[in-house]
C-alpha positions as a printed NumPy array, in Angstrom:
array([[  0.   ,   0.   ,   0.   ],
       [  2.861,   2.556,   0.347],
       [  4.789,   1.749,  -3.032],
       [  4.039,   4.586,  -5.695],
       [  3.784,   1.975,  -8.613],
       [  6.152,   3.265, -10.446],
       [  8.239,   0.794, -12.52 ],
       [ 11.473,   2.333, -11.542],
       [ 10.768,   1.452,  -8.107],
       [ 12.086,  -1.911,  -7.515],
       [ 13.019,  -1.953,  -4.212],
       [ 11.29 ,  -1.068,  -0.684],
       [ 10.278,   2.633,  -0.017],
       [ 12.465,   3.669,   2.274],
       [ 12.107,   7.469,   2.482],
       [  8.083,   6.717,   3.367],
       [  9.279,   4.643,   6.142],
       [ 12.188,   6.293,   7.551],
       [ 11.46 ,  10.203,   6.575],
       [ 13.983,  13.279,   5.132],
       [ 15.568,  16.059,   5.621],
       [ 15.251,  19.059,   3.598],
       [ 17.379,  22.194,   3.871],
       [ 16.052,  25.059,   1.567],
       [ 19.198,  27.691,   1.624],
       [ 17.999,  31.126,   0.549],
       [ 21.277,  33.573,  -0.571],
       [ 19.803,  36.712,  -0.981],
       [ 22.5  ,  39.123,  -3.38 ],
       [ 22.101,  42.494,  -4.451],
       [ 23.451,  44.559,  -7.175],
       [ 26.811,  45.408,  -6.108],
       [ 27.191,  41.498,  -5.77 ],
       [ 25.181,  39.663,  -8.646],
       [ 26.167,  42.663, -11.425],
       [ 22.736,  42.594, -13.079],
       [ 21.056,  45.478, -15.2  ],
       [ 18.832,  46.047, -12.463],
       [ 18.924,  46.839,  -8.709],
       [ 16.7  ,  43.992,  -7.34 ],
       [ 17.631,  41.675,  -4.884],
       [ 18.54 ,  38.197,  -6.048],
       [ 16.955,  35.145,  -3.714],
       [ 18.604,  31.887,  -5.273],
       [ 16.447,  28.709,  -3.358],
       [ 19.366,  25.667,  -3.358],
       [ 17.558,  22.41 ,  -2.084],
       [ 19.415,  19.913,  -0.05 ],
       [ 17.962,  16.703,   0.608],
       [ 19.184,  13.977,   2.907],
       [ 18.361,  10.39 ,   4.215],
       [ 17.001,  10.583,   7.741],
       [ 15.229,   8.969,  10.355],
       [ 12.604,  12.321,  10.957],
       [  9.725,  10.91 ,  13.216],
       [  7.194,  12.801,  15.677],
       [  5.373,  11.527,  18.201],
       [  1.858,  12.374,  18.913],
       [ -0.471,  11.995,  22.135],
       [ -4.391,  11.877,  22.196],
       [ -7.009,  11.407,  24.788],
       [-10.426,  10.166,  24.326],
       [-13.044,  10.046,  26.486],
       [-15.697,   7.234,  26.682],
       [-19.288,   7.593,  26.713],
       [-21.293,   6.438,  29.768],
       [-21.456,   4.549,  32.003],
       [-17.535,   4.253,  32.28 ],
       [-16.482,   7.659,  31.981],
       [-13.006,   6.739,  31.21 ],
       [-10.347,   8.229,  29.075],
       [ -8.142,   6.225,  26.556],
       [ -4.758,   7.399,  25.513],
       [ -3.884,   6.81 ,  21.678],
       [ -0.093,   7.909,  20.954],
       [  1.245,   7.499,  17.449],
       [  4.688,   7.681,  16.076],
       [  4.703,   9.103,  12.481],
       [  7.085,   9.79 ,  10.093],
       [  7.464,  12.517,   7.19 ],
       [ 10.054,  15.015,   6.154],
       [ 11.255,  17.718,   8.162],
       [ 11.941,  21.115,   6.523],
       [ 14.794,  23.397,   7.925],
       [ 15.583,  26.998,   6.287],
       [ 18.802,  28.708,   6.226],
       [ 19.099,  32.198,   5.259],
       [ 21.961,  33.863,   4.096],
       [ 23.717,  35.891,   1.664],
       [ 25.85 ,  38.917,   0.549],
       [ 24.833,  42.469,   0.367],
       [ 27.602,  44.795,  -0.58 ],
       [ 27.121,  48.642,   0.042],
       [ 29.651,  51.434,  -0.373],
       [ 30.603,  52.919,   2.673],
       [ 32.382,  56.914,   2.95 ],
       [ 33.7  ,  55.96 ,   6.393],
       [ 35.143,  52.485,   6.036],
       [ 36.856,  54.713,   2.983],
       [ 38.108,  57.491,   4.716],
       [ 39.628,  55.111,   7.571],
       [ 41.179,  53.221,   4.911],
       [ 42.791,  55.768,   3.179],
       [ 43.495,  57.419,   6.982],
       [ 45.203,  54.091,   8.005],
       [ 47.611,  54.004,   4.746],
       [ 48.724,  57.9  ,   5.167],
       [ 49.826,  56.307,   8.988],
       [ 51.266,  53.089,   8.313],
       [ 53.019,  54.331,   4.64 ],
       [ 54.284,  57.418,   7.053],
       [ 52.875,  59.968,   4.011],
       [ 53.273,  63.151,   5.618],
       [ 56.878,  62.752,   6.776],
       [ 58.242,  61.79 ,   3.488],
       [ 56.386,  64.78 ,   1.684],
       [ 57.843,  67.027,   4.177],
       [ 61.335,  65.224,   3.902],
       [ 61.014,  65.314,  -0.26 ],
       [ 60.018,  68.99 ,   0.071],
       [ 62.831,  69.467,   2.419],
       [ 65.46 ,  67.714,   0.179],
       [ 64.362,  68.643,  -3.321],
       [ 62.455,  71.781,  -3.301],
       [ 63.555,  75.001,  -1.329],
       [ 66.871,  75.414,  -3.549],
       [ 69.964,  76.086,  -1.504],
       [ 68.57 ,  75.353,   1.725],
       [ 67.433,  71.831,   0.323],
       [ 71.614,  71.424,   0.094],
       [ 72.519,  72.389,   3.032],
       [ 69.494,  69.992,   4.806],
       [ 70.617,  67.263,   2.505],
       [ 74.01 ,  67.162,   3.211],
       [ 73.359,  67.459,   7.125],
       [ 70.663,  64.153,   6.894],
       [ 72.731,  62.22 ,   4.104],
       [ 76.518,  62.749,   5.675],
       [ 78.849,  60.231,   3.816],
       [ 81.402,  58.195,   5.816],
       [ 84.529,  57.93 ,   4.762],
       [ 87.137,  56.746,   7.01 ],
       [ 90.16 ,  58.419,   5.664],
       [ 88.09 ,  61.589,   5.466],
       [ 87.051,  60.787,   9.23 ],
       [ 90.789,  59.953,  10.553],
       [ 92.246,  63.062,   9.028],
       [ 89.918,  65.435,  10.273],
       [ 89.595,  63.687,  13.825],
       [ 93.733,  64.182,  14.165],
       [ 93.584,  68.047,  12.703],
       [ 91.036,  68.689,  15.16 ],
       [ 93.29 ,  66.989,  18.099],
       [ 96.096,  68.742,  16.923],
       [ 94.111,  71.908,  16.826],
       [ 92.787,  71.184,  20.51 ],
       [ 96.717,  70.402,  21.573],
       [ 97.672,  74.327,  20.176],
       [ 94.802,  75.852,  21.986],
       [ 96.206,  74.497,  25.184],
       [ 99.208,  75.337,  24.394],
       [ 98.131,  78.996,  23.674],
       [ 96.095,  79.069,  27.192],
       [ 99.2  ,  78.447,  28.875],
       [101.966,  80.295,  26.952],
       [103.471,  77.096,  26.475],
       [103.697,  77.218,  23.027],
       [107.73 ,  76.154,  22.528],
       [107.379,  74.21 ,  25.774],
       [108.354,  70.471,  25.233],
       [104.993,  68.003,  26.083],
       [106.872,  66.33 ,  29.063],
       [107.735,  69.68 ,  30.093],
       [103.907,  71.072,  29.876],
       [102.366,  72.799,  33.106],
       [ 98.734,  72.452,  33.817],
       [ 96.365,  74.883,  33.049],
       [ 95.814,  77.407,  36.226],
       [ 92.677,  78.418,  37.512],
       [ 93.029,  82.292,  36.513],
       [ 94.079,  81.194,  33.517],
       [ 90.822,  79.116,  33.096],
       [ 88.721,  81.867,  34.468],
       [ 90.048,  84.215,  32.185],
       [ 89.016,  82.414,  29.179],
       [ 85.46 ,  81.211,  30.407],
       [ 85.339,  85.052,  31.424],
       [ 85.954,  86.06 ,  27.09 ],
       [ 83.558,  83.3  ,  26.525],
       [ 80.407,  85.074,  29.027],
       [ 81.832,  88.301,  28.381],
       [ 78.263,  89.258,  27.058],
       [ 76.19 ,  87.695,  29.371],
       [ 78.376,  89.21 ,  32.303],
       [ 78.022,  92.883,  30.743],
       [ 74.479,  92.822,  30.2  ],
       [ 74.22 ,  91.409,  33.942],
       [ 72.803,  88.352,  33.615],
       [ 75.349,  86.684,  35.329],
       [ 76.525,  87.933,  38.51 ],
       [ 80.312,  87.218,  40.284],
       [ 78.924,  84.222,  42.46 ],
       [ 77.501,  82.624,  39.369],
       [ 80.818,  82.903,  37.592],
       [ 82.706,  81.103,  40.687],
       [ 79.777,  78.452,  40.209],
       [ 80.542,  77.926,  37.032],
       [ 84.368,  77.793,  37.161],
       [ 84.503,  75.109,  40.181],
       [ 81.96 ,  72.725,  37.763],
       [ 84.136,  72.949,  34.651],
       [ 87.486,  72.903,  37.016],
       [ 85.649,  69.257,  38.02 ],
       [ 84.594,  68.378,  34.996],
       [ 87.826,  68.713,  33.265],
       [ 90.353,  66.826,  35.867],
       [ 89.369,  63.361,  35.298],
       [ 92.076,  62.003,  37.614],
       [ 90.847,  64.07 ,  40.142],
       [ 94.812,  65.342,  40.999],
       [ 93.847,  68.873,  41.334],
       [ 95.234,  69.897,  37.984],
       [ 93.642,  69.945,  34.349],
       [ 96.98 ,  68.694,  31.682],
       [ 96.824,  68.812,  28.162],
       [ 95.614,  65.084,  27.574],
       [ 92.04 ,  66.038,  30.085],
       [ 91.716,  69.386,  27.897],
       [ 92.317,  67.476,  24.378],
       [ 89.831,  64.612,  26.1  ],
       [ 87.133,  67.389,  26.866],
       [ 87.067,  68.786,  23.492],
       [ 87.172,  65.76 ,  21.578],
       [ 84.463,  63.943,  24.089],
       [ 81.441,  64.387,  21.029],
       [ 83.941,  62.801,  18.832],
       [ 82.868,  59.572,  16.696],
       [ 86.214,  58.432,  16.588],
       [ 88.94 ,  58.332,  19.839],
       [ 92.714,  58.238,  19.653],
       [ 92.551,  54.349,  20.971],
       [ 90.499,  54.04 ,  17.54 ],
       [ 92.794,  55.679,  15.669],
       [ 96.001,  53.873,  17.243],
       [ 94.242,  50.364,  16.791],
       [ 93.435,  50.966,  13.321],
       [ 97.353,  51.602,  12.522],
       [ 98.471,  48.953,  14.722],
       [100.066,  46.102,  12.17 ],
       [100.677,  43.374,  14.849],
       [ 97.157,  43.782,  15.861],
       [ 94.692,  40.787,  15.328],
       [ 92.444,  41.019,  12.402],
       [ 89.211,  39.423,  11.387],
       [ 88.574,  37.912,   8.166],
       [ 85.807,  40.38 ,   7.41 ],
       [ 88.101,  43.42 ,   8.104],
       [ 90.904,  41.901,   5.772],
       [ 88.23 ,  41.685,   3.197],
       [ 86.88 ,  44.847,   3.109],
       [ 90.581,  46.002,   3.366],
       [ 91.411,  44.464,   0.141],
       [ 88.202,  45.877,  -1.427],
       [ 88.79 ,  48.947,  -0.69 ],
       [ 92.993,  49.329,  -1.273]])
């Protein structure tokens, strides 16, 4: 009684016994997503159908007629399909804001405004654009570097020698600089300052006991010509133990430094 009597059906019905499952998926798309000629929203219906045991079971209560008054309970387990939906879909809309913060957040992270300003700096304000250039882009070269480091050391050796009226003196023969003699010169250097009397007498004192300190690393109580040359070469990139290593012959080099040696005799 439950075979359809259809010749193709050769076998028992199996569906009418056990049940289904149908899933109707509904993907809704509008223009910006299906690229139709007109601005309607697209529901495509994809039917999925599978094998399953889908039963329900039912309750019902009679009630008998007199004399016995009694109720009977009928409960009945039935099978069918069971239909699920699932909605879904795409809908694409264009958003100003999610636009602005994406173009906001690729200024940031691509660091825009600082390289305009840097380009502008560089390339664009003529002689200026030089002189900011050559201060951001200064090129290393170590010959250049170890020549002017030792003119300037030289230069700082004379000066001391020209503090102290040393100047024919022989350098195990040189006298520390004196304290007048110290004064006298940070005294040219405030000169201005002192005249227009924004620095008073105790002030000067103040001043002179700091760089008197300052300048006698040892601590001995006297500044020599090696603590001056040390004090005015202390901003220095390179120091004299650089310079000494780097023409020391019997000292131990590393195969990197004798290649870039080579490369660059």
């Amino acid at each position: 009684e439950v075979r359809s009597n259809d010749p193709a059906e050769n076998h028992a019905p199996h569906l009418r016994l056990t049940g289904a499952s149908l899933e109707l998926r509904f993907d809704f798309e509008n223009r910006a997503v299906h690229r139709q000629t007109h601005d309607d929203v697209i529901c495509s219906i994809k039917v999925h159908g599978t094998p399953a045991w889908t039963s329900r079971t039912v309750f019902d209560y009679f009630s008998l007629e007199s004399p016995s008054d009694r109720s009977v309970g009928l409960a009945r387990w039935r099978f069918g399909v069971l239909v699920t939906f699932r909605p879904g879909g795409t809908l694409a809309f264009f958003d100003w804001y999610m636009l602005l913060n994406s173009l906001v957040n690729i200024v940031v992270i691509l660091s825009l405004p600082m390289r305009i300003i840097v380009f502008v700096s560089f390339y664009m304000i003529g002689v200026f654009s030089k002189i900011y250039r050559a201060s951001a882009q200064e090129v290393l070269s170590m010959p250049s570097l170890v020549t002017s480091f030792l003119a300037r050391t030289a230069n700082h050796t004379a000066s001391f020698r020209m503090l102290t009226g040393q100047v024919l003196a022989q350098t195990q023969q040189l006298q520390p600089i004196s304290r007048p003699v110290l004064r006298n010169a940070i005294s040219n250097v405030l000169e201005p300052h002192v005249r227009s009397g924004k620095s008073s007498d105790g002030e000067m004192r103040g001043l002179l006991n700091f760089l008197s300190k300052s300048l006698d690393v040892d601590s001995d109580g006297d500044i020599g010509m090696a603590e001056w040359v040390l004090a005015c070469s202390r901003n220095e990139a390179l120091e004299l133990q650089h310079v000494v290593e780097l023409f020391d012959e019997s000292r131990r080099k590393s195969c990197f430094e004798h290649e870039l040696q080579r490369l660059s005799a």
